[in-house]
Amino acid sequence: MTEALTLFKGYRSFGLKGEIRDEVNTLVDLHVDRQGNCAGSYRNLGATTEFVVIGDRAWSAFDEKGLNGSIESARYVGPDAVAAAKDAVATARGKYVESSAAELTEANVALSLCRMDRAYADVPASVTSAEHSSPRTEKGERRVSLMHAREDGEVVVQVPKAGTPTPRRIIEIRDVPVLVDIDDHDVPVKVQRPDTSDVVQAEEVRGLNPFAD
């Protein structure tokens, strides 16, 4: 398990695909590197959001389900919030909403995985003890799961039964369990800044979040 964790901690980039078992069971599919580049999507409550993060800026594109969800949420706040949400939806439809990468990755549990320096900072690079499961076939490969218990939960790493223990899946059990498959390690992340004509600023569409202060 130490060898697997050391490999994981040493990757310059990787892909993550899986789920965050929060209140809405968020599905994530992204690629991230240590240079602050990240691209992919997340899905919850039937809505899919695509995103691009480059350095200190981030862009999010909401599908129709997500935009309509903002209006529905605003109904719990009041008529003024509904009106603001409708205006924001009209402005954001078909566009990317640009915002601070730091603020977005702090506030959004899915996008927090775009911070390689922080997302798995609490996962140890080595362990002194671990339990292992019986081998199982996953995606045509015999694998074992290695589990290390901690005071605040546990870390599970799934590796091939034979050969180099390349981490295939990592599960972090804490207040919000995160289960992701790992692929494309050390493969450059392809990111492209959206065209200016396709971008609106977060300040222009504040109504999308009717519960914001």
GROMACS .gro file of C-alpha atoms in nm, residues 13 40 42 97 112 150 170 175 199:
model
    9
   13SER     CA    1  -0.135   1.464  -1.343
   40GLY     CA    2  -1.413   1.786  -1.691
   42TYR     CA    3  -1.976   1.689  -1.258
   97VAL     CA    4  -1.942   3.171  -1.630
  112SER     CA    5  -1.217   2.069  -0.488
  150ARG     CA    6  -0.728   0.639   1.056
  170ILE     CA    7  -0.876   0.532  -0.430
  175ASP     CA    8  -1.747   1.291   0.650
  199VAL     CA    9  -1.797   3.405  -2.146
   0.00000   0.00000   0.00000
